[in-house]
Coordinates of C-alpha atoms in Angstrom, one line a residue:
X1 CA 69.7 91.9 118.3
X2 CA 71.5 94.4 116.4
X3 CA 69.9 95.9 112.6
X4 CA 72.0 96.3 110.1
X5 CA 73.3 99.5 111.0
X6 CA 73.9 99.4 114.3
X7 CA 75.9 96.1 113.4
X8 CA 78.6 97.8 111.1
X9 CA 78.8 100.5 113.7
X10 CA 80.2 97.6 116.0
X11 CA 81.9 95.7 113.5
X12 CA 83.8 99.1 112.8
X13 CA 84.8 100.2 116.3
X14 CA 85.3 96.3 117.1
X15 CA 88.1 96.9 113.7
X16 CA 89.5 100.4 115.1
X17 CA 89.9 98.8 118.5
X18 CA 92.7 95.9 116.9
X19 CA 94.9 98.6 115.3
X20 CA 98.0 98.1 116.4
X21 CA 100.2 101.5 115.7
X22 CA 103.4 99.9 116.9
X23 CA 103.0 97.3 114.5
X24 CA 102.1 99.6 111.5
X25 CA 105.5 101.5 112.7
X26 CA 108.0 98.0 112.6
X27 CA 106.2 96.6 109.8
X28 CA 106.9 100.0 107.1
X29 CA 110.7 99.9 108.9
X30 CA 111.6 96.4 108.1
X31 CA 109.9 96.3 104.7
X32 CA 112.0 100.3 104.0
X33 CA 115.0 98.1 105.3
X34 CA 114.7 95.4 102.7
X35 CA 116.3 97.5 99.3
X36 CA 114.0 96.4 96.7
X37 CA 115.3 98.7 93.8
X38 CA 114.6 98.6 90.8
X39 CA 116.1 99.0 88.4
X40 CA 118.0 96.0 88.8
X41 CA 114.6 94.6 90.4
X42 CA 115.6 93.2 93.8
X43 CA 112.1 92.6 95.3
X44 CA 112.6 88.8 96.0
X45 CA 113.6 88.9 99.7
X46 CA 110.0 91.5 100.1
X47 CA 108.1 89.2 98.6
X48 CA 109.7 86.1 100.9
X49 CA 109.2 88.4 104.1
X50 CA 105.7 89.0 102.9
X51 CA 104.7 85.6 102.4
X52 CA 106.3 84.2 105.6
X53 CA 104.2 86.6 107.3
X54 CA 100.6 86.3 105.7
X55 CA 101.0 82.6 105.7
X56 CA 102.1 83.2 109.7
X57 CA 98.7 84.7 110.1
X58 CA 96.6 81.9 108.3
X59 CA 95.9 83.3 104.8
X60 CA 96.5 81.5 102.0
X61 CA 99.1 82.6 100.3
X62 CA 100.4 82.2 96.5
X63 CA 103.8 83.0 95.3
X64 CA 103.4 83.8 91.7
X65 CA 106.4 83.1 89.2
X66 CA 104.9 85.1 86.6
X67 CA 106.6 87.2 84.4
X68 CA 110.1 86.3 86.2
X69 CA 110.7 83.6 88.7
X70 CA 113.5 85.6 89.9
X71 CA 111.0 88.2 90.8
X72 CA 108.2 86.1 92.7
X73 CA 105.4 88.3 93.5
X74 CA 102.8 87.4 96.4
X75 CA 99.1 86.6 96.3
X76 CA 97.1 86.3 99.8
X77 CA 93.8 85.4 100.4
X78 CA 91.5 85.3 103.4
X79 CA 87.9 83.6 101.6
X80 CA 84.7 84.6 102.5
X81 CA 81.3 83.2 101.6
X82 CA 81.1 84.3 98.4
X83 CA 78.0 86.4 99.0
X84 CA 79.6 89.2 98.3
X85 CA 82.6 90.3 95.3
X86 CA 85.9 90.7 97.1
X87 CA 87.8 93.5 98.1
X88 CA 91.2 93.7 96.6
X89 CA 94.1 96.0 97.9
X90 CA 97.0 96.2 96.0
X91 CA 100.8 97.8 96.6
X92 CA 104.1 97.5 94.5
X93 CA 107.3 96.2 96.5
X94 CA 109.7 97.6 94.1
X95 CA 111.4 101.1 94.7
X96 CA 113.5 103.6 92.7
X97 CA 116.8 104.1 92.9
X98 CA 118.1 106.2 96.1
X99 CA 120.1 108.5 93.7
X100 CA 123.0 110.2 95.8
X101 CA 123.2 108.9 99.0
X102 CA 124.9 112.4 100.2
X103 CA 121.7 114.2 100.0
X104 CA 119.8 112.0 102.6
X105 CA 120.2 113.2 106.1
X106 CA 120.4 109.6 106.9
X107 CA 120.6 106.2 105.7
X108 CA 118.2 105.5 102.5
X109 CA 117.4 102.4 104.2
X110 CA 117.2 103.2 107.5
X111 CA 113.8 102.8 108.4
X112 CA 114.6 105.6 111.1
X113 CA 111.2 106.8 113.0
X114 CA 112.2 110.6 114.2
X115 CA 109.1 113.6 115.1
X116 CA 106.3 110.9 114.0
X117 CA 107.7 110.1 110.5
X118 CA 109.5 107.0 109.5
X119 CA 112.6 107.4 107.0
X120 CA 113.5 106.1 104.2
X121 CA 113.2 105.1 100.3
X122 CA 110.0 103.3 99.5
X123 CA 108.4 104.6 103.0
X124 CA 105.9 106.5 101.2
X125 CA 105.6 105.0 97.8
X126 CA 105.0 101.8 98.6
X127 CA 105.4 100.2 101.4
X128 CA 103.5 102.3 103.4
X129 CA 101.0 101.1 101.9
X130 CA 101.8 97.9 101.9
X131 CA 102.0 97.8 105.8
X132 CA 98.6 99.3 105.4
X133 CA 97.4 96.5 103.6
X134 CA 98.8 93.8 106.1
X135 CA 97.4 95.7 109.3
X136 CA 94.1 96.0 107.7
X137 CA 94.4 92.3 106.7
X138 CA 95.6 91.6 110.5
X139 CA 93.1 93.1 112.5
X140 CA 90.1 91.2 110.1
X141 CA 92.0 88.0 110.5
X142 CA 92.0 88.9 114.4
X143 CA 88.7 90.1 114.6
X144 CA 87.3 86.8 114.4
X145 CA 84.4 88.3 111.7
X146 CA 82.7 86.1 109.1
X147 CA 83.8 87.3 105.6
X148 CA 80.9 88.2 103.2
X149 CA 83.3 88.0 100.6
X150 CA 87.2 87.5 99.8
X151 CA 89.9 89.9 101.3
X152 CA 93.0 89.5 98.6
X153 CA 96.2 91.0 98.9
X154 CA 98.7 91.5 95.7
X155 CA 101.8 92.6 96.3
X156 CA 103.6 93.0 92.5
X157 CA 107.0 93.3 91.1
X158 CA 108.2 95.8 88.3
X159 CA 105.5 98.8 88.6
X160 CA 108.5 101.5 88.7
X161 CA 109.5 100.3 85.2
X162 CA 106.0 99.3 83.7
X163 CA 106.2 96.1 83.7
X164 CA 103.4 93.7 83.9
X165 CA 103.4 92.5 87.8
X166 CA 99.7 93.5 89.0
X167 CA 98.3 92.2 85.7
X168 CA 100.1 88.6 86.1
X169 CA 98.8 88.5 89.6
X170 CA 95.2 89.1 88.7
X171 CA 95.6 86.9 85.4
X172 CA 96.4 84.0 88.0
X173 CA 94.2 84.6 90.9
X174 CA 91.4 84.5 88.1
X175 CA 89.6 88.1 89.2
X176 CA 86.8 89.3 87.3
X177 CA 85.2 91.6 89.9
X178 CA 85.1 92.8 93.0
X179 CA 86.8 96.5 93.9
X180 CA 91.0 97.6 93.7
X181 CA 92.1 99.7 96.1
X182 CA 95.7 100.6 94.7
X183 CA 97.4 101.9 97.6
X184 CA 99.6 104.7 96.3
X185 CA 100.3 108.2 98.1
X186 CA 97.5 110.7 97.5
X187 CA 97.2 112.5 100.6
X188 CA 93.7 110.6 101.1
X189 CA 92.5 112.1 97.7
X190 CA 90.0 109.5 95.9
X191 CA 92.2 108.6 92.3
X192 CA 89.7 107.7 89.8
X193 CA 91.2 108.6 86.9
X194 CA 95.0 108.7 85.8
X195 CA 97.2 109.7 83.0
X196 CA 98.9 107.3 80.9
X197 CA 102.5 107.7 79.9
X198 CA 104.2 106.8 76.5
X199 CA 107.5 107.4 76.0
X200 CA 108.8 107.7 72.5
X201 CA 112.5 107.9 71.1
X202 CA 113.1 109.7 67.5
X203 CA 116.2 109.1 65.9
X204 CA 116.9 111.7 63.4
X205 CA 119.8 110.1 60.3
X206 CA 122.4 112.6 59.3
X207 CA 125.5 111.8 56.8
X208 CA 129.2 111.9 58.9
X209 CA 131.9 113.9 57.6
X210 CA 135.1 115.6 59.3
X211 CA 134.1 119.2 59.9
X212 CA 136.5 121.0 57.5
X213 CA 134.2 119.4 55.0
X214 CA 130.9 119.8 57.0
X215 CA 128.9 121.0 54.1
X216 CA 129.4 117.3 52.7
X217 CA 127.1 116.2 54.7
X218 CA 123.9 116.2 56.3
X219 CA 123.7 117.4 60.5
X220 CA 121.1 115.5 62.0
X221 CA 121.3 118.5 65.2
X222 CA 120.1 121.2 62.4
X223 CA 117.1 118.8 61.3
X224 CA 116.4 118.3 64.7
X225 CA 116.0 122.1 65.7
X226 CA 113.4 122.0 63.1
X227 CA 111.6 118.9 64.7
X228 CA 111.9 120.7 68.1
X229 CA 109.8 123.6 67.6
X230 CA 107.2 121.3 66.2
X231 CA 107.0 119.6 69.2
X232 CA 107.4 122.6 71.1
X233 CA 104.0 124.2 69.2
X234 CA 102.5 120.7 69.6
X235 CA 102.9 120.5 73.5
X236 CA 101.6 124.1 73.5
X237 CA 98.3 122.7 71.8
X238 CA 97.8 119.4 73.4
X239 CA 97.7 121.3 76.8
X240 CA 94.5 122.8 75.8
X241 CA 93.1 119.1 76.1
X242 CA 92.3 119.5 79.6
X243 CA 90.8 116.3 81.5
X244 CA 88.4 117.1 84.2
X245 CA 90.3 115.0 87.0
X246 CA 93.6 114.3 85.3
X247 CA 94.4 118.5 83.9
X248 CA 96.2 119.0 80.7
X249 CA 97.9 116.5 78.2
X250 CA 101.2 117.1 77.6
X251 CA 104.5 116.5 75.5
X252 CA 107.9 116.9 76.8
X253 CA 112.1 116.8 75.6
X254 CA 113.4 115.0 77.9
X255 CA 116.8 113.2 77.0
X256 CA 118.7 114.2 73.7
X257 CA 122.1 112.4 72.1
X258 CA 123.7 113.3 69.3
X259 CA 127.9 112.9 68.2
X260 CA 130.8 110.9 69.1
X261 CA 133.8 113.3 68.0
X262 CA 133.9 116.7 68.5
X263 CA 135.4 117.3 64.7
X264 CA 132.6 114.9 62.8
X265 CA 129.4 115.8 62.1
X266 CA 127.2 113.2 64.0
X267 CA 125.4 110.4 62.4
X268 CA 122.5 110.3 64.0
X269 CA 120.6 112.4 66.6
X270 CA 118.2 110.8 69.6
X271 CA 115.0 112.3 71.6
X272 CA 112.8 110.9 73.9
X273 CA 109.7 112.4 73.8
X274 CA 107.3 112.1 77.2
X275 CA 103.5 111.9 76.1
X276 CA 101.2 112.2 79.2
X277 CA 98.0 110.5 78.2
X278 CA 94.8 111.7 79.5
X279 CA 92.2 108.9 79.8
X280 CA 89.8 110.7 76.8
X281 CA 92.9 110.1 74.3
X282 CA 94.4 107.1 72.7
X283 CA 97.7 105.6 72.5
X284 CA 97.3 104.8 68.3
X285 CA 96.2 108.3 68.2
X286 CA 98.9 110.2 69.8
X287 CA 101.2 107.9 68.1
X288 CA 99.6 109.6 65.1
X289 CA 100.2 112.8 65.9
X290 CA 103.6 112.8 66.6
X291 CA 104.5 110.6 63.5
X292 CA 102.5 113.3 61.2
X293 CA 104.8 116.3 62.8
X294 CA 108.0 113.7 61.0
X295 CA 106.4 112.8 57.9
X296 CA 105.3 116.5 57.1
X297 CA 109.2 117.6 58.4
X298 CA 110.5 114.6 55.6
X299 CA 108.4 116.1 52.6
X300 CA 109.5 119.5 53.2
X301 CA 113.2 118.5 53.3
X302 CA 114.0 115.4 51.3
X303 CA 117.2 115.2 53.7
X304 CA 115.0 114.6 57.1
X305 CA 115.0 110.9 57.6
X306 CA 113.7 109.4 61.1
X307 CA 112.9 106.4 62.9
X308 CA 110.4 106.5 66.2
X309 CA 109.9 103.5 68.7
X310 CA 107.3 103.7 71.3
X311 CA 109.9 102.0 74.4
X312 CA 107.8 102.4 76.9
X313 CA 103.8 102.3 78.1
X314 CA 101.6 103.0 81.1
X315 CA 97.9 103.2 79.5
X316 CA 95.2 106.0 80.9
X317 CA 92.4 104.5 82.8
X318 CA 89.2 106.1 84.4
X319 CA 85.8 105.0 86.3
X320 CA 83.2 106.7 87.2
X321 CA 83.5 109.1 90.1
X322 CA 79.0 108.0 91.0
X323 CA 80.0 104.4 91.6
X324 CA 78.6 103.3 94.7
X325 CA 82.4 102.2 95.8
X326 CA 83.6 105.5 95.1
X327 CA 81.2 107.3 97.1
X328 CA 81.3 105.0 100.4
X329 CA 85.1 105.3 100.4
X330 CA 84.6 109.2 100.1
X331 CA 82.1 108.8 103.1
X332 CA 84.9 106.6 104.8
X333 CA 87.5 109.0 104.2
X334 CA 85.5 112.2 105.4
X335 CA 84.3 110.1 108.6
X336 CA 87.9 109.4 109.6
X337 CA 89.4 112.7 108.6
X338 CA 87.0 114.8 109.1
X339 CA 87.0 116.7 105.8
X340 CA 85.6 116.3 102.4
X341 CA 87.4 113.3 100.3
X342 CA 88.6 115.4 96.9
X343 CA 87.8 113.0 93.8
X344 CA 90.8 113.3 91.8
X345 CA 93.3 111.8 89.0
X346 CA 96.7 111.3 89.2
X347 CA 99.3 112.9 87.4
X348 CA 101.5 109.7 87.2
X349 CA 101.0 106.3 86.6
X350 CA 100.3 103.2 88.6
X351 CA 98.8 99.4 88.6
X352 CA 95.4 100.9 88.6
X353 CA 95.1 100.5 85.1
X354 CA 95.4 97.0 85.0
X355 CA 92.7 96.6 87.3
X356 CA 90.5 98.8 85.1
X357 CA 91.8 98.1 81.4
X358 CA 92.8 94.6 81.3
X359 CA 90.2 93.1 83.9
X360 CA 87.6 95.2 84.1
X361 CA 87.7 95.7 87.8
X362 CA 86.8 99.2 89.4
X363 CA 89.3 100.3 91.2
X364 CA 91.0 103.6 92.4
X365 CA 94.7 105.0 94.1
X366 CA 94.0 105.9 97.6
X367 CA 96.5 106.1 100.2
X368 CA 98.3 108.4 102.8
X369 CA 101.4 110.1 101.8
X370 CA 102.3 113.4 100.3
X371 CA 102.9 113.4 96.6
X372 CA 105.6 115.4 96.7
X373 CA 107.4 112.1 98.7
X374 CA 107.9 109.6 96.5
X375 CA 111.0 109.5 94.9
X376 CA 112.9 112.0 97.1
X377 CA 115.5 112.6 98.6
X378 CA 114.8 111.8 102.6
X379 CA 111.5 110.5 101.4
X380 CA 108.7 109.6 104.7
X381 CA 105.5 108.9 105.8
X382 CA 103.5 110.6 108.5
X383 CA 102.6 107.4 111.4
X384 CA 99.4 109.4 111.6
X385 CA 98.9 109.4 108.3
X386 CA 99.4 105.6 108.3
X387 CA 97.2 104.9 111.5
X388 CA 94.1 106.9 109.3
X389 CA 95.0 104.7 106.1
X390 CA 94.5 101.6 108.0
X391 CA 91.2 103.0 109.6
X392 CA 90.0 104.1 105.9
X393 CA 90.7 100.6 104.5
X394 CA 88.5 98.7 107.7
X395 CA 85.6 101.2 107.5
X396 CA 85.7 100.5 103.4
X397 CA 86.1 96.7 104.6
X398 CA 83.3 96.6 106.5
X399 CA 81.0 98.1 104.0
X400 CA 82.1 95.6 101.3
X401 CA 82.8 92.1 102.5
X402 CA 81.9 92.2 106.4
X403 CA 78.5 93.3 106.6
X404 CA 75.2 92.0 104.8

């Protein structure tokens, strides 16, 4: 008889053993060869390969309609007893645009495996980690192991453009514990924390008038110079707000538009601001702030009339970095690659939040890939790399739903 060490030690190398690294390679190249970009939002045929193939392997399997039934997203589930919460791993099927194709040695879709990397847009944010996902979901289902609790897999739509795929999966598949792994690139670093993103346009309201006459009226592009330093000095201060994991907050000019005719003063002037959230702020409050810089800009000049939308939102989330989750996937990570797991927050956004915000769910980014990959030109993925990710997940498997 085994005691209850000794028995995860076996349940783990039994795990490593059913890694299959061919099948890690053609399952990241078919799902890079399926374009699932979005904008427009094309992950349906991902989402029907996906499902074909869980419900292939036995899992129960949920297509979820929710927000757009053009845009199914896929829920999988392999039950356990119930002694135990489940373990939830989580990857978005949708990928940004490939930009121009004449910058990509090869094919944006190719799916091309060259020098141990595999090619292509999406390889390294997501669907590496989705492949991830379905080994690790494989090999249990192989294994032949009694579950101590539920393995769930949710595969969403929409996370490139913020919308709300993770949190309509989890809505439906009623979750209310358990532990998220959100399977992002972060170089095996241990996400606990994130920024949030707003994203705020300012239109400033001039008076048009033919230029020969430009004293007539009012040029939004001078109030807005104005307005610019102020956020200028505003980004300067906010960066002093320094989050422990996540680093500075920050406030950036990122798209203006102003005029329609090179001889008329314009009528209006636009800015999109980009607010990085750090999880110790608030969206109301930074909405605040930056509506306090217009209304002090209007009573100083009576001719400074604005409107500001808040068009898009990722919130900040955060859990503790002494969970006992967090610190056996740390000790997973460090057993399988030898080094210290760096506790961390991303700079970017993801579906972690929903996990954390709207369900109250721990959960954390972890995956392979380097962060300078996503969204690249001739973006990959290391097979290494992938082979450890899938290794990580089993160990952190074990610990949670596979062992007393």
């Amino acid at each position: 008889m085994f005691d209850g060490v000794e028995k995860k030690y076996v349940i783990k190398d039994k795990l490593m053993s059913l890694i299959d690294s061919s099948c890690l390679i053609r399952t990241v190249q078919e799902l890079v060869r399926i374009p699932s970009v979005n904008p427009p939002g094309n992950e349906k045929p991902v989402a029907e390969y996906l499902l074909k193939l869980l419900s292939d392997w036995g899992f129960e399997t949920n297509r979820i309609d929710e927000p757009d039934p053009g845009r199914p997203q896929v829920l999988a589930r392999l039950s356990g007893s119930g002694k135990r919460p489940p373990l939830i791993l989580n990857g978005h099927m949708d990928v940004v645009p490939e930009g121009n194709q004449s910058q990509w040695v090869d094919d944006p879709f190719s799916g091309l495996l060259r020098d141990g990397r595999i090619y292509g847009r999406g390889s390294s944010d997501m669907k590496g980690g989705i492949a991830i996902a379905l080994e690790a979901a494989r090999v249990i289902r192989q294994s032949g192991f009694q579950l101590k609790g539920d393995l769930i897999l949710t595969f969403a739509m929409g996370e490139e453009t913020g919308e709300p795929g993770t949190k309509s999966i989890l809505e439906a598949a009623g979750l209310t514990e358990g532990f998220g792994i959100v399977l992002e690139p972060t170089d095996f670093r241990v996400g606990v924390a994130e920024k949030g993103l707003a994203w705020f346009k300012v239109t400033i309201t001039g008076r048009p008038v033919h230029c020969s006459v430009a004293e007539l009226g009012i040029n939004p592009i001078d109030k807005f110079l104005a307005f610019g330093q102020k956020i200028r000095e505003y980004d300067k201060n906010i960066r002093q707000r320094i989050h422990p994991r996540c680093g500075p907050a920050k406030c950036t000019m990122t798209i203006l538009s102003a005029g329609t005719k090179e001889n008329v003063v314009p009528e209006s002037l636009s800015v999109i601001l980009d607010r990085r959230i750090n999880p110790d702020e608030t969206v109301q409050a930074v909405e605040e702030e930056i509506e306090s810089i217009l209304k002090d800009l209007s009573v100083s000049d009576p001719d400074f009339s604005y409107e500001i939308e808040l068009t898009r939102l990722y919130e900040s989330a955060e859990i503790a970095s002494d969970l006992p989750q967090v610190k056996m996937l740390c000790q997973e990570v460090e057993a399988v690659k030898g080094r210290e797991a760096e506790i961390w927050g991303t700079p970017y956004s993801t579906d972690v939040r929903n996990f954390i915000n709207d369900f109250g769910i721990p959960a954390v980014n972890f995956g392979p890939g380097e962060i300078t990959q996503p969204h690249s030109f001739n973006e990959s993925i290391d097979v290494k790399d992938l082979v450890d990710g899938t290794r990580v997940v089993l160990r952190v498997a074990t610990e949670l739903i596979l062992s007393e």
